[in-house]
PDB file of C-alpha atoms in Angstrom:
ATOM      1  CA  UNK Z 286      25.052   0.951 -50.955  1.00  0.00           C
ATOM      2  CA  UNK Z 287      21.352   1.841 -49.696  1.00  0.00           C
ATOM      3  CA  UNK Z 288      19.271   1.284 -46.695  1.00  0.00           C
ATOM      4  CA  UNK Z 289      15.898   0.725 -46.040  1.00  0.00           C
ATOM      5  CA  UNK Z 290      13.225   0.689 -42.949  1.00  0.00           C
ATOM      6  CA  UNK Z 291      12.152  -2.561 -43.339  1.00  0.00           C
ATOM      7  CA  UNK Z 292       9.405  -4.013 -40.389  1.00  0.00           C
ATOM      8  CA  UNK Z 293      10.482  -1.498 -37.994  1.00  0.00           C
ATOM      9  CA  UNK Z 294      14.592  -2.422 -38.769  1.00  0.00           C
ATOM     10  CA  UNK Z 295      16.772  -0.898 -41.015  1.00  0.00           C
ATOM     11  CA  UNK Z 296      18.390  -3.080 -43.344  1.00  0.00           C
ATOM     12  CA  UNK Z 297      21.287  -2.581 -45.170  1.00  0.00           C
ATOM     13  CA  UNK Z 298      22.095  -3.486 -49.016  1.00  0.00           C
ATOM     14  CA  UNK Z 299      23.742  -3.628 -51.991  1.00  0.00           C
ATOM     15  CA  UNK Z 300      22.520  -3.303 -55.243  1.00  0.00           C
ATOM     16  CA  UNK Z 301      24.753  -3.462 -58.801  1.00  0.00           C
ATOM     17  CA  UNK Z 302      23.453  -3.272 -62.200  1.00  0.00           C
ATOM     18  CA  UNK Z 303      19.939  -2.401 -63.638  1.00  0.00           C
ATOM     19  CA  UNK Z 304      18.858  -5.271 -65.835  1.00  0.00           C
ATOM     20  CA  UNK Z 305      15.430  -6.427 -65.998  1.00  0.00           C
ATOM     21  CA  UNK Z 306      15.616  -9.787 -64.286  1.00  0.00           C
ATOM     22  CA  UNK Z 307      16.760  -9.744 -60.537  1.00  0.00           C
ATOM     23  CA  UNK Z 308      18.878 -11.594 -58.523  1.00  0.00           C
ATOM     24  CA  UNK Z 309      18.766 -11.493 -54.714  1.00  0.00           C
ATOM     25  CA  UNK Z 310      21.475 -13.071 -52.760  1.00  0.00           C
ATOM     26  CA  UNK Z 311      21.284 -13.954 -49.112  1.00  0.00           C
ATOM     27  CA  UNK Z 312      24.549 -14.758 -46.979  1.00  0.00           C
ATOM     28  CA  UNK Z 313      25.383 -17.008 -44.886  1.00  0.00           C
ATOM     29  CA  UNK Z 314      25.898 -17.443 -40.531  1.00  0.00           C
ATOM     30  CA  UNK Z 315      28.215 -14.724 -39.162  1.00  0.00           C
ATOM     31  CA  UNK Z 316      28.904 -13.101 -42.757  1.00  0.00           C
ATOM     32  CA  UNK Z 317      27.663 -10.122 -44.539  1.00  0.00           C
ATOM     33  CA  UNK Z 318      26.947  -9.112 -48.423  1.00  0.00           C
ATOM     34  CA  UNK Z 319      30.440  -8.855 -49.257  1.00  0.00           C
ATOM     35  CA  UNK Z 320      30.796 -12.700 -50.164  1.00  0.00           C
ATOM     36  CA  UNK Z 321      28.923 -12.552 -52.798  1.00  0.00           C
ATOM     37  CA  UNK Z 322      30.784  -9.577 -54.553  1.00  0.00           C
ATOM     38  CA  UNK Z 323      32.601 -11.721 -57.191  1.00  0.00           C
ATOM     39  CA  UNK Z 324      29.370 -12.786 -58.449  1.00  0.00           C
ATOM     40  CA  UNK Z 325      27.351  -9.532 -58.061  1.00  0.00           C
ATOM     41  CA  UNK Z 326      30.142  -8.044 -60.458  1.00  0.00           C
ATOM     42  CA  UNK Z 327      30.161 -10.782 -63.065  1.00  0.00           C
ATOM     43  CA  UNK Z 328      25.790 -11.008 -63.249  1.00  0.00           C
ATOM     44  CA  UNK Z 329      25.425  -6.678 -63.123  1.00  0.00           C
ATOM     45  CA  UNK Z 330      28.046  -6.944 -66.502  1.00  0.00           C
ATOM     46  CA  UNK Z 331      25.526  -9.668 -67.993  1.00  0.00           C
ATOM     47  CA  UNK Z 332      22.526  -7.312 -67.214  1.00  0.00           C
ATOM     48  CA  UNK Z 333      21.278  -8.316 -63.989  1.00  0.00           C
ATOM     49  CA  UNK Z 334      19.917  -6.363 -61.092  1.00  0.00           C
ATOM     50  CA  UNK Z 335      22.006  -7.935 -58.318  1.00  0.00           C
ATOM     51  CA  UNK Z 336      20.878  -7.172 -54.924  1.00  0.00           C
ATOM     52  CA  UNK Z 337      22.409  -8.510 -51.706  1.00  0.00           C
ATOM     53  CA  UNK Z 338      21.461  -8.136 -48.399  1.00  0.00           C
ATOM     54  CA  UNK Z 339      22.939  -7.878 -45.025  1.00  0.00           C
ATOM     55  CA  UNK Z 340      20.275 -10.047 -42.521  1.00  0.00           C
ATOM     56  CA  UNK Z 341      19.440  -8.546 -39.110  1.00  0.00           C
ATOM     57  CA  UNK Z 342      21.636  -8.158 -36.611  1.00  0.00           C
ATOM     58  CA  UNK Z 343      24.512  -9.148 -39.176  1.00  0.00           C
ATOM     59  CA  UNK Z 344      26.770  -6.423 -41.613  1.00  0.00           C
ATOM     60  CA  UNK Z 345      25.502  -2.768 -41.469  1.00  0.00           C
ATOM     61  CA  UNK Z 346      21.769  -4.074 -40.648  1.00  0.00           C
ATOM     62  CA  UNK Z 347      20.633  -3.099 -37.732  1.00  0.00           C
ATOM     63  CA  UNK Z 348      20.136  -5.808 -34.600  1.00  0.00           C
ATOM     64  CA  UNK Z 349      18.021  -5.337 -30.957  1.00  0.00           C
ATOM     65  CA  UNK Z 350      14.434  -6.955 -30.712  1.00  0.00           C
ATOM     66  CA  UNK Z 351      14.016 -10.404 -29.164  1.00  0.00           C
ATOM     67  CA  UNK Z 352      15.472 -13.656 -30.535  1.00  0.00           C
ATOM     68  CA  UNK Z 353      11.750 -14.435 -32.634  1.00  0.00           C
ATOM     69  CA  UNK Z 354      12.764 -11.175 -34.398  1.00  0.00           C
ATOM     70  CA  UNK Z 355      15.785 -13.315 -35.883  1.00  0.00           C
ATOM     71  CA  UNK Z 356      13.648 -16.243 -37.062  1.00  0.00           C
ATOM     72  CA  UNK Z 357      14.306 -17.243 -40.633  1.00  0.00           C
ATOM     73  CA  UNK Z 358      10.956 -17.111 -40.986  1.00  0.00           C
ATOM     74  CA  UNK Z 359      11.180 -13.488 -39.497  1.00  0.00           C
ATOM     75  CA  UNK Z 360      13.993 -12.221 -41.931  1.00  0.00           C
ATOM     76  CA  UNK Z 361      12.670 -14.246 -45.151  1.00  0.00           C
ATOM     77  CA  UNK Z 362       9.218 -12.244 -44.363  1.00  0.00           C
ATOM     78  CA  UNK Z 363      11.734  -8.834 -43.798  1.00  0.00           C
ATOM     79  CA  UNK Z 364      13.543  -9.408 -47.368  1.00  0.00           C
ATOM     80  CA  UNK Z 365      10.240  -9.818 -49.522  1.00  0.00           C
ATOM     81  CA  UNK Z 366       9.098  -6.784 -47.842  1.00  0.00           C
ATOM     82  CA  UNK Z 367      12.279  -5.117 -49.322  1.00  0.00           C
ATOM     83  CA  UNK Z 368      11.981  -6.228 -52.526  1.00  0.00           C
ATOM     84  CA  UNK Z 369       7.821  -5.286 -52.374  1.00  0.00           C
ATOM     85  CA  UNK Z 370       9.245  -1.536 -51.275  1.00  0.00           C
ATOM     86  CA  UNK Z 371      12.014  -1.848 -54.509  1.00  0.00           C
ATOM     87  CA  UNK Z 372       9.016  -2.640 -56.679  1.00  0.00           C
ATOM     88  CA  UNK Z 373      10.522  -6.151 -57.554  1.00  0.00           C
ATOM     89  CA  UNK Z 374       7.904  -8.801 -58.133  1.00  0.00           C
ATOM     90  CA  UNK Z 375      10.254 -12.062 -59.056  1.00  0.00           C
ATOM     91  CA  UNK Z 376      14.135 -12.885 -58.283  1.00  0.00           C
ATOM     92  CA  UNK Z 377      16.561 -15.583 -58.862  1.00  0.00           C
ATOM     93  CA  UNK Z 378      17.101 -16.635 -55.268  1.00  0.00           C
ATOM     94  CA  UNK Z 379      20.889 -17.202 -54.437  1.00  0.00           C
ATOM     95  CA  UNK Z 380      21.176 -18.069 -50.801  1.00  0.00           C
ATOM     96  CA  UNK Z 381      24.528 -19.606 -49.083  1.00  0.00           C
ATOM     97  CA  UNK Z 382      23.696 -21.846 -45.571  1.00  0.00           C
ATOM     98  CA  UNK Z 383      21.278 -19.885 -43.790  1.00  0.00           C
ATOM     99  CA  UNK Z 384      20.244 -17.503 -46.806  1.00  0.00           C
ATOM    100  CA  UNK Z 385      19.065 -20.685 -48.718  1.00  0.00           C
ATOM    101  CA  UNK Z 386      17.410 -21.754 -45.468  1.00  0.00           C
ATOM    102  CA  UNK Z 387      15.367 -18.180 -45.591  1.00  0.00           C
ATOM    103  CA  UNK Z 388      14.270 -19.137 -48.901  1.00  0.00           C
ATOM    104  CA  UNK Z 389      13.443 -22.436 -48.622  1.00  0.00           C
ATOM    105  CA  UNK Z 390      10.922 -21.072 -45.617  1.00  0.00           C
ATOM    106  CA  UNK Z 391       9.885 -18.082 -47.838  1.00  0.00           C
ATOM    107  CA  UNK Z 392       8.498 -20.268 -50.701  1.00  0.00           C
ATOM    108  CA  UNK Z 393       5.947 -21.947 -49.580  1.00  0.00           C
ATOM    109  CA  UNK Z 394       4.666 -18.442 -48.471  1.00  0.00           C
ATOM    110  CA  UNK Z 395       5.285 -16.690 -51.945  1.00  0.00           C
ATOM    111  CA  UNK Z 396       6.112 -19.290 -54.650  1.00  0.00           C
ATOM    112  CA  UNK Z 397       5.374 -16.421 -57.079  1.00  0.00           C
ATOM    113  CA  UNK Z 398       8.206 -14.217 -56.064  1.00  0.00           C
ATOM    114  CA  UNK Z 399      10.750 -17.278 -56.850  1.00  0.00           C
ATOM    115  CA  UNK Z 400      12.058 -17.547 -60.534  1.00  0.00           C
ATOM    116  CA  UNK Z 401      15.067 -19.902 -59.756  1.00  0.00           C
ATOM    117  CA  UNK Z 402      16.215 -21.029 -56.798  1.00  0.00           C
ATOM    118  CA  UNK Z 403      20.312 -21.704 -55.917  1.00  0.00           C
ATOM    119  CA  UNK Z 404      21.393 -23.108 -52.383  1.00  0.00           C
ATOM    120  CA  UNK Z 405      24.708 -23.071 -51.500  1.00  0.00           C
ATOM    121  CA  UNK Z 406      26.135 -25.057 -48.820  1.00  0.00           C
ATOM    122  CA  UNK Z 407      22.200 -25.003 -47.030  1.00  0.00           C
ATOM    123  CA  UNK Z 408      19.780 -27.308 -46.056  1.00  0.00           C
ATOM    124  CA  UNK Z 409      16.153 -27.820 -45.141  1.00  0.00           C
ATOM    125  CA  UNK Z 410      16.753 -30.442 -42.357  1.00  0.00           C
ATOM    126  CA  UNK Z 411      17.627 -29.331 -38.787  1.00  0.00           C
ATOM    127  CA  UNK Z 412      21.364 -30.003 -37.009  1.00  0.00           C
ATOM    128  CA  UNK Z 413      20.969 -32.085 -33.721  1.00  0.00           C
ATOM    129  CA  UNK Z 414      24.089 -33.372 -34.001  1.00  0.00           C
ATOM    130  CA  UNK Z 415      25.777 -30.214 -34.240  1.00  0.00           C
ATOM    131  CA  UNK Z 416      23.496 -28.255 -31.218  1.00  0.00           C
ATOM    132  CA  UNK Z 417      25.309 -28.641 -28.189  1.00  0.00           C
ATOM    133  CA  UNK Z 418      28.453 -28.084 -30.126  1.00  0.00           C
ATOM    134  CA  UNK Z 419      27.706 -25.101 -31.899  1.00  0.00           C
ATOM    135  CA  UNK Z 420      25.259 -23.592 -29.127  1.00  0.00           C
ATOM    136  CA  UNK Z 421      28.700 -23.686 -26.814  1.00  0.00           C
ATOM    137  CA  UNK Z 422      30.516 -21.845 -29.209  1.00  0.00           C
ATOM    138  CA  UNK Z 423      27.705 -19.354 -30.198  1.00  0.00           C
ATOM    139  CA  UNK Z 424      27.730 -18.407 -26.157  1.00  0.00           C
ATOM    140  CA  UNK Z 425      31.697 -18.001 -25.670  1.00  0.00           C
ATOM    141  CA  UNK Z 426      31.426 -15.735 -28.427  1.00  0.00           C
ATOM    142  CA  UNK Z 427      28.969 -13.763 -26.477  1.00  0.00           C
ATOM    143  CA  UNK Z 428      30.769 -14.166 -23.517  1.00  0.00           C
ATOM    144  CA  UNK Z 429      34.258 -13.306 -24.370  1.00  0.00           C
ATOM    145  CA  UNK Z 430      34.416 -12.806 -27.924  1.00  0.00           C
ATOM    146  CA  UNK Z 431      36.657 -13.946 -30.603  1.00  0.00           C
ATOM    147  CA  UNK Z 432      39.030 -15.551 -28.354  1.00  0.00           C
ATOM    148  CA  UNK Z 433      41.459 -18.012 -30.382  1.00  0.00           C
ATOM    149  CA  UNK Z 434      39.957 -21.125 -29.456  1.00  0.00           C
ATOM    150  CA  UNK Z 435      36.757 -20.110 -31.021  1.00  0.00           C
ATOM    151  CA  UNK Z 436      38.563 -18.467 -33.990  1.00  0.00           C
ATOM    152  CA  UNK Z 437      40.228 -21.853 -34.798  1.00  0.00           C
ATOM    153  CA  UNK Z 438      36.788 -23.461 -33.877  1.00  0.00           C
ATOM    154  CA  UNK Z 439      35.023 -21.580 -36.579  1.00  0.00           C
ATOM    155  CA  UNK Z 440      37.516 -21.712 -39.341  1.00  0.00           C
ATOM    156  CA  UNK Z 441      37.481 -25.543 -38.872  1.00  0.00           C
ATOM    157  CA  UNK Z 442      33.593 -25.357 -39.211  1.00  0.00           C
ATOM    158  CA  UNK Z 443      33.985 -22.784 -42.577  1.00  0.00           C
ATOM    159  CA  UNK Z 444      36.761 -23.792 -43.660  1.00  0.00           C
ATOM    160  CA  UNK Z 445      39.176 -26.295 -44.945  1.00  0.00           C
ATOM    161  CA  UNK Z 446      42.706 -26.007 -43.890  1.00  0.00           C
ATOM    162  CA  UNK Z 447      43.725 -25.149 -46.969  1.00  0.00           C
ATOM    163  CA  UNK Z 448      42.163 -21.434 -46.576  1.00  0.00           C
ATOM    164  CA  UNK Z 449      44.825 -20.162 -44.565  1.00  0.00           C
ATOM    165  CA  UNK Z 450      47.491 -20.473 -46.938  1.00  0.00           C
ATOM    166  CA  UNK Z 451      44.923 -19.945 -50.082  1.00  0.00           C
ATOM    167  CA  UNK Z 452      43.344 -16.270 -49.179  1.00  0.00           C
ATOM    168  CA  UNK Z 453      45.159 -14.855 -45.864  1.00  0.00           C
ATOM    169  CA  UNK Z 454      43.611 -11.995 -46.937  1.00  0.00           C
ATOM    170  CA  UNK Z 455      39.872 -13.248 -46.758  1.00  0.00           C
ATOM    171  CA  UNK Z 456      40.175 -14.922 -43.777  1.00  0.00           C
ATOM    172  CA  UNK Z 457      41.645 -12.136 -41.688  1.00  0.00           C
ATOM    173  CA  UNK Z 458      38.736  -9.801 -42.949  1.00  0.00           C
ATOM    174  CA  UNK Z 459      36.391 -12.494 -41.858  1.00  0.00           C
ATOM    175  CA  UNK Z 460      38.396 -12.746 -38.500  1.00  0.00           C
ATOM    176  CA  UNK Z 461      38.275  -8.453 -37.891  1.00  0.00           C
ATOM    177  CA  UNK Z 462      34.604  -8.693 -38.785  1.00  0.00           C
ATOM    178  CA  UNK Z 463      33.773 -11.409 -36.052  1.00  0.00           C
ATOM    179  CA  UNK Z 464      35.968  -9.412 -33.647  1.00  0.00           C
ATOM    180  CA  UNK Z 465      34.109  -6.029 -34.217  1.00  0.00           C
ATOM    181  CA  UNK Z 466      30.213  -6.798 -34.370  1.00  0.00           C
ATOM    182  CA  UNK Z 467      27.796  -6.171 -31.855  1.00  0.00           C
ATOM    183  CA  UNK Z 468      28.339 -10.002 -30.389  1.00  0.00           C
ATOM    184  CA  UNK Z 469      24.464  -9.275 -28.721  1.00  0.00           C
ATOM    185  CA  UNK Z 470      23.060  -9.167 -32.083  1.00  0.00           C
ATOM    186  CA  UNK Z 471      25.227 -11.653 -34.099  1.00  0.00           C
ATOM    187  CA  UNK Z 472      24.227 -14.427 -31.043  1.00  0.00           C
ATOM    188  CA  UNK Z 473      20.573 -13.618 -31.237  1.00  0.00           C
ATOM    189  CA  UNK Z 474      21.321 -14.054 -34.990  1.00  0.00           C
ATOM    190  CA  UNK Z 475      23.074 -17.734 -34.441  1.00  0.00           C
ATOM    191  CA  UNK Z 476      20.320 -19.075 -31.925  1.00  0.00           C
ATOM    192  CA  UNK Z 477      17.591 -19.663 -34.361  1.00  0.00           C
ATOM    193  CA  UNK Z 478      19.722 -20.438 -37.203  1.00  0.00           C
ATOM    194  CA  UNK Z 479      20.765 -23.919 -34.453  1.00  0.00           C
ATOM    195  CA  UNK Z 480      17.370 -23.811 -33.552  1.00  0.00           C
ATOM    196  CA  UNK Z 481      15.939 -24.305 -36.487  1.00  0.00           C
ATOM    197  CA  UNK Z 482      12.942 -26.159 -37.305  1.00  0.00           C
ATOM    198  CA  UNK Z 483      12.816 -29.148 -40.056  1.00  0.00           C
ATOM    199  CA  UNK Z 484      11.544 -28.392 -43.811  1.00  0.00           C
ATOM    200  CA  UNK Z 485      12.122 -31.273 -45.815  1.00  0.00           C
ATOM    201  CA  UNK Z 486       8.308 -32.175 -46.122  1.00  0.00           C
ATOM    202  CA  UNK Z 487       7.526 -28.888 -47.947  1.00  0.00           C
ATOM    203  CA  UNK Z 488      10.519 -28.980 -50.204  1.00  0.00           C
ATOM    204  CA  UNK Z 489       8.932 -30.941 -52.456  1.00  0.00           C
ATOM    205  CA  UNK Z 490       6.820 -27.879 -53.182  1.00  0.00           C
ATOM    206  CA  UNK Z 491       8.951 -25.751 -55.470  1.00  0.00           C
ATOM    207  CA  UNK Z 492       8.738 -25.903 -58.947  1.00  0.00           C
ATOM    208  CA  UNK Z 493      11.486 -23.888 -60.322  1.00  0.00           C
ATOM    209  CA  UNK Z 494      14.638 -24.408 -61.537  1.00  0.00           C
ATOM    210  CA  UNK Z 495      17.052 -25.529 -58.554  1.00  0.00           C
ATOM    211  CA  UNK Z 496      21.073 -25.365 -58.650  1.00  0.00           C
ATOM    212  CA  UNK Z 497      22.245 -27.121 -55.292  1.00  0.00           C
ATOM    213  CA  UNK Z 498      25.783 -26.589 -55.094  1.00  0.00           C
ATOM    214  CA  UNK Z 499      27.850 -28.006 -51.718  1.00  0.00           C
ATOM    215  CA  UNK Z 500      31.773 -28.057 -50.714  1.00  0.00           C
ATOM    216  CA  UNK Z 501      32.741 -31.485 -51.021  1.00  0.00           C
ATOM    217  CA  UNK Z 502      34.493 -31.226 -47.843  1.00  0.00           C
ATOM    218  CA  UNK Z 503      31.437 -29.405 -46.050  1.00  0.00           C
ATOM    219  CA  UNK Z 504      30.940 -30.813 -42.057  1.00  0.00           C
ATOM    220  CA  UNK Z 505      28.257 -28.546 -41.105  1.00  0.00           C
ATOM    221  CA  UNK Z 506      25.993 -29.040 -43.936  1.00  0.00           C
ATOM    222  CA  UNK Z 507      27.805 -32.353 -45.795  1.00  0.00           C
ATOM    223  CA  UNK Z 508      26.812 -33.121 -49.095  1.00  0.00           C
ATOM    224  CA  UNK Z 509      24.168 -35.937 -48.246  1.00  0.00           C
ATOM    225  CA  UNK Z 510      21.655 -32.792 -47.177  1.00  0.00           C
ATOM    226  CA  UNK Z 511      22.327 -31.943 -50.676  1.00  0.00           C
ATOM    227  CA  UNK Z 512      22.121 -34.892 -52.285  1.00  0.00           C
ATOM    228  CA  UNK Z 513      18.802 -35.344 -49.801  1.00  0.00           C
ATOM    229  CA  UNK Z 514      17.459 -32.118 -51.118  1.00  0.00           C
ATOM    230  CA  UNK Z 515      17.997 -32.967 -54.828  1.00  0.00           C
ATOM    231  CA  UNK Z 516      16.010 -36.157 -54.545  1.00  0.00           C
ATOM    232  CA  UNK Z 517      12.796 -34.012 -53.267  1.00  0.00           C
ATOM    233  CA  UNK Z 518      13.479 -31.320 -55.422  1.00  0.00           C
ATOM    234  CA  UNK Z 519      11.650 -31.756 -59.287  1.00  0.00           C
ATOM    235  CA  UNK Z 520      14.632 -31.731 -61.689  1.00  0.00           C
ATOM    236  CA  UNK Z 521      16.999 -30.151 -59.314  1.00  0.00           C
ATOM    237  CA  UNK Z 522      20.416 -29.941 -60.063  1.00  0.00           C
ATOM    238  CA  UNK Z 523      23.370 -30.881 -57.382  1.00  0.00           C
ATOM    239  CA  UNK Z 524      27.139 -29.723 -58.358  1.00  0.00           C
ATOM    240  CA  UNK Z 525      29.641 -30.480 -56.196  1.00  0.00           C
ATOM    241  CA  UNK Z 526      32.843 -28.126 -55.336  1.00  0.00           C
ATOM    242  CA  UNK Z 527      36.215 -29.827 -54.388  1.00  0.00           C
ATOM    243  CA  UNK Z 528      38.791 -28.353 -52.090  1.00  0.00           C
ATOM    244  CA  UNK Z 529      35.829 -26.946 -49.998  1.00  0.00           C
ATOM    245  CA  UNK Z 530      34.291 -26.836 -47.320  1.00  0.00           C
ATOM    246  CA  UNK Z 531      30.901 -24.924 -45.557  1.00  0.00           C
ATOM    247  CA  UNK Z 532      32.040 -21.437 -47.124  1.00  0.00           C
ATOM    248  CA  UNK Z 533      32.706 -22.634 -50.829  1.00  0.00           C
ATOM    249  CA  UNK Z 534      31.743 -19.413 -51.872  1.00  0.00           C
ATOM    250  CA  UNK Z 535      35.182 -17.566 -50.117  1.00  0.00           C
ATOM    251  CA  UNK Z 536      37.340 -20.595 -50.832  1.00  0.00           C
ATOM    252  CA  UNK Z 537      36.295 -21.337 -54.541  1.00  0.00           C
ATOM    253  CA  UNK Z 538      34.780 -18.022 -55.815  1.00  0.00           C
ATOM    254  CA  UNK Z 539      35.766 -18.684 -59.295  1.00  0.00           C
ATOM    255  CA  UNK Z 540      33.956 -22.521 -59.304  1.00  0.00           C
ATOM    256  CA  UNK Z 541      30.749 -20.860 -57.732  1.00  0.00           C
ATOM    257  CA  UNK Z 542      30.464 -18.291 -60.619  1.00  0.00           C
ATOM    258  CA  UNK Z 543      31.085 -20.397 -63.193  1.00  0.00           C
ATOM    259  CA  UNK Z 544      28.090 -22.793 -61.560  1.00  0.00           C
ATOM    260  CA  UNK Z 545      25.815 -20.209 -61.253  1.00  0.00           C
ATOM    261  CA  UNK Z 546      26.563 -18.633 -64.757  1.00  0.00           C
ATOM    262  CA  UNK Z 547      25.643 -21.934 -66.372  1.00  0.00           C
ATOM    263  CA  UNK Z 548      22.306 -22.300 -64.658  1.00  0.00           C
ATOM    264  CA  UNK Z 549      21.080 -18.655 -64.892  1.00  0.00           C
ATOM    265  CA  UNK Z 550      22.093 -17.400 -68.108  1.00  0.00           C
TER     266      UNK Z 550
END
């Protein structure tokens, strides 16, 4: 565990293994590091540097400053200056919803800090279906909280129902984690993130290898983003997990590892 002053905030992260090539992993809405820690473990045994960090307001990173302080465009410009500061020039890019949406805004910015690029679950197109929806939801939370109606609200937006019965365990840490953050910072966190603006006309931009990997059962971003994105994307490759939904990575840990460990080495 480290931390780091990073544009005036203080980020928190984790780092395992010391190999020469890096990967950086970037979480999802409402989450933290700690999804990714099936994966870290696996790539720091093959010899990678695995670094993952916790975005503002989110996890053991420090929150305040106004909502354009939580623009993806914001936080991807807050982790390159972390990895400038760790002396890392180039990273395999591993980001889950809203950490592949950082990316996909950091590119165009600094192609040369991308080797390969995975996006799990994410998407470069904006929501405006889903705004009044989630926007309502983002404000009971901070309003009252994790009150059960939004609990059952955001598992069915994770989730599929099959979670509950597959890792109890998961899901309750998840559930104490929503219940405990500072809900000021995790809402200016969610705003942008339903706010977002539409990248699909730069997309078409990155030249590395891609691995776009979606839940098959994913309603927040459903696999025709992905299939969307892989059609832009030169030689990108789309894998598809069943019995998932927007969280593969906590339902099918062991079917997310095994994708990425075929594409990166």
């Amino acid at each position: 565990m480290a931390s780091h002053l990073v544009n005036g905030v203080r980020y928190y992260y984790e780092e395992r293994g010391s190999g020469d090539q890096v990967i950086f992993f970037g979480h999802g809405l409402m989450y933290h590091w700690r999804i990714f820690e099936p994966q870290m473990e696996y790539f720091a045994a093959k010899g990678f540097r695995c670094i993952a960090i916790d975005w503002r307001g989110q996890g053991q990173t420090e929150g305040g400053g106004t909502l354009d302080d939580y623009s993806m465009y914001r936080l991807g410009a807050d982790a390159y200056q972390l990895l400038s500061d760790l002396g890392i020039k180039q990273v395999h890019w591993v980001g889950v919803s809203m950490g592949g949406m950082i990316g996909l805004r950091l590119y165009p910015k600094h192609p040369e800090l991308f080797l390969s690029f995975t996006l799990i679950d994410s998407s470069a197109g904006d929501a405006p279906e889903l705004l009044d929806g989630y926007r309502q939801m983002a404000e009971g939370y901070l309003a009252y909280g994790l009150i059960q109606p939004l609990q059952e609200g955001l598992d069915a937006v994770f989730y599929t129902p099959k979670m509950a019965e597959r890792y109890p365990q998961v899901l309750a840490y998840w559930h104490a984690y929503w219940t405990n953050a500072d809900r000021e910072s995790l809402y200016k966190a969610i705003i942008p993130v339903i706010d977002r603006d539409d990248v699909t006309d730069t997309i078409s931009q990155i030249s590395v290898p891609t691995l776009i990997v979606v839940g098959v059962e994913d309603m927040s971003t459903p696999p025709a983003k992905s299939e969307a994105m892989q059609q832009l994307i030169a030689n990108a490759q789309l894998h598809y997990i069943a019995d998932a939904s927007h969280m593969s990575i906590l339902e099918q840990p062991e079917a997310i590892t095994a994708a990425m460990a075929e594409f990166i080495g």
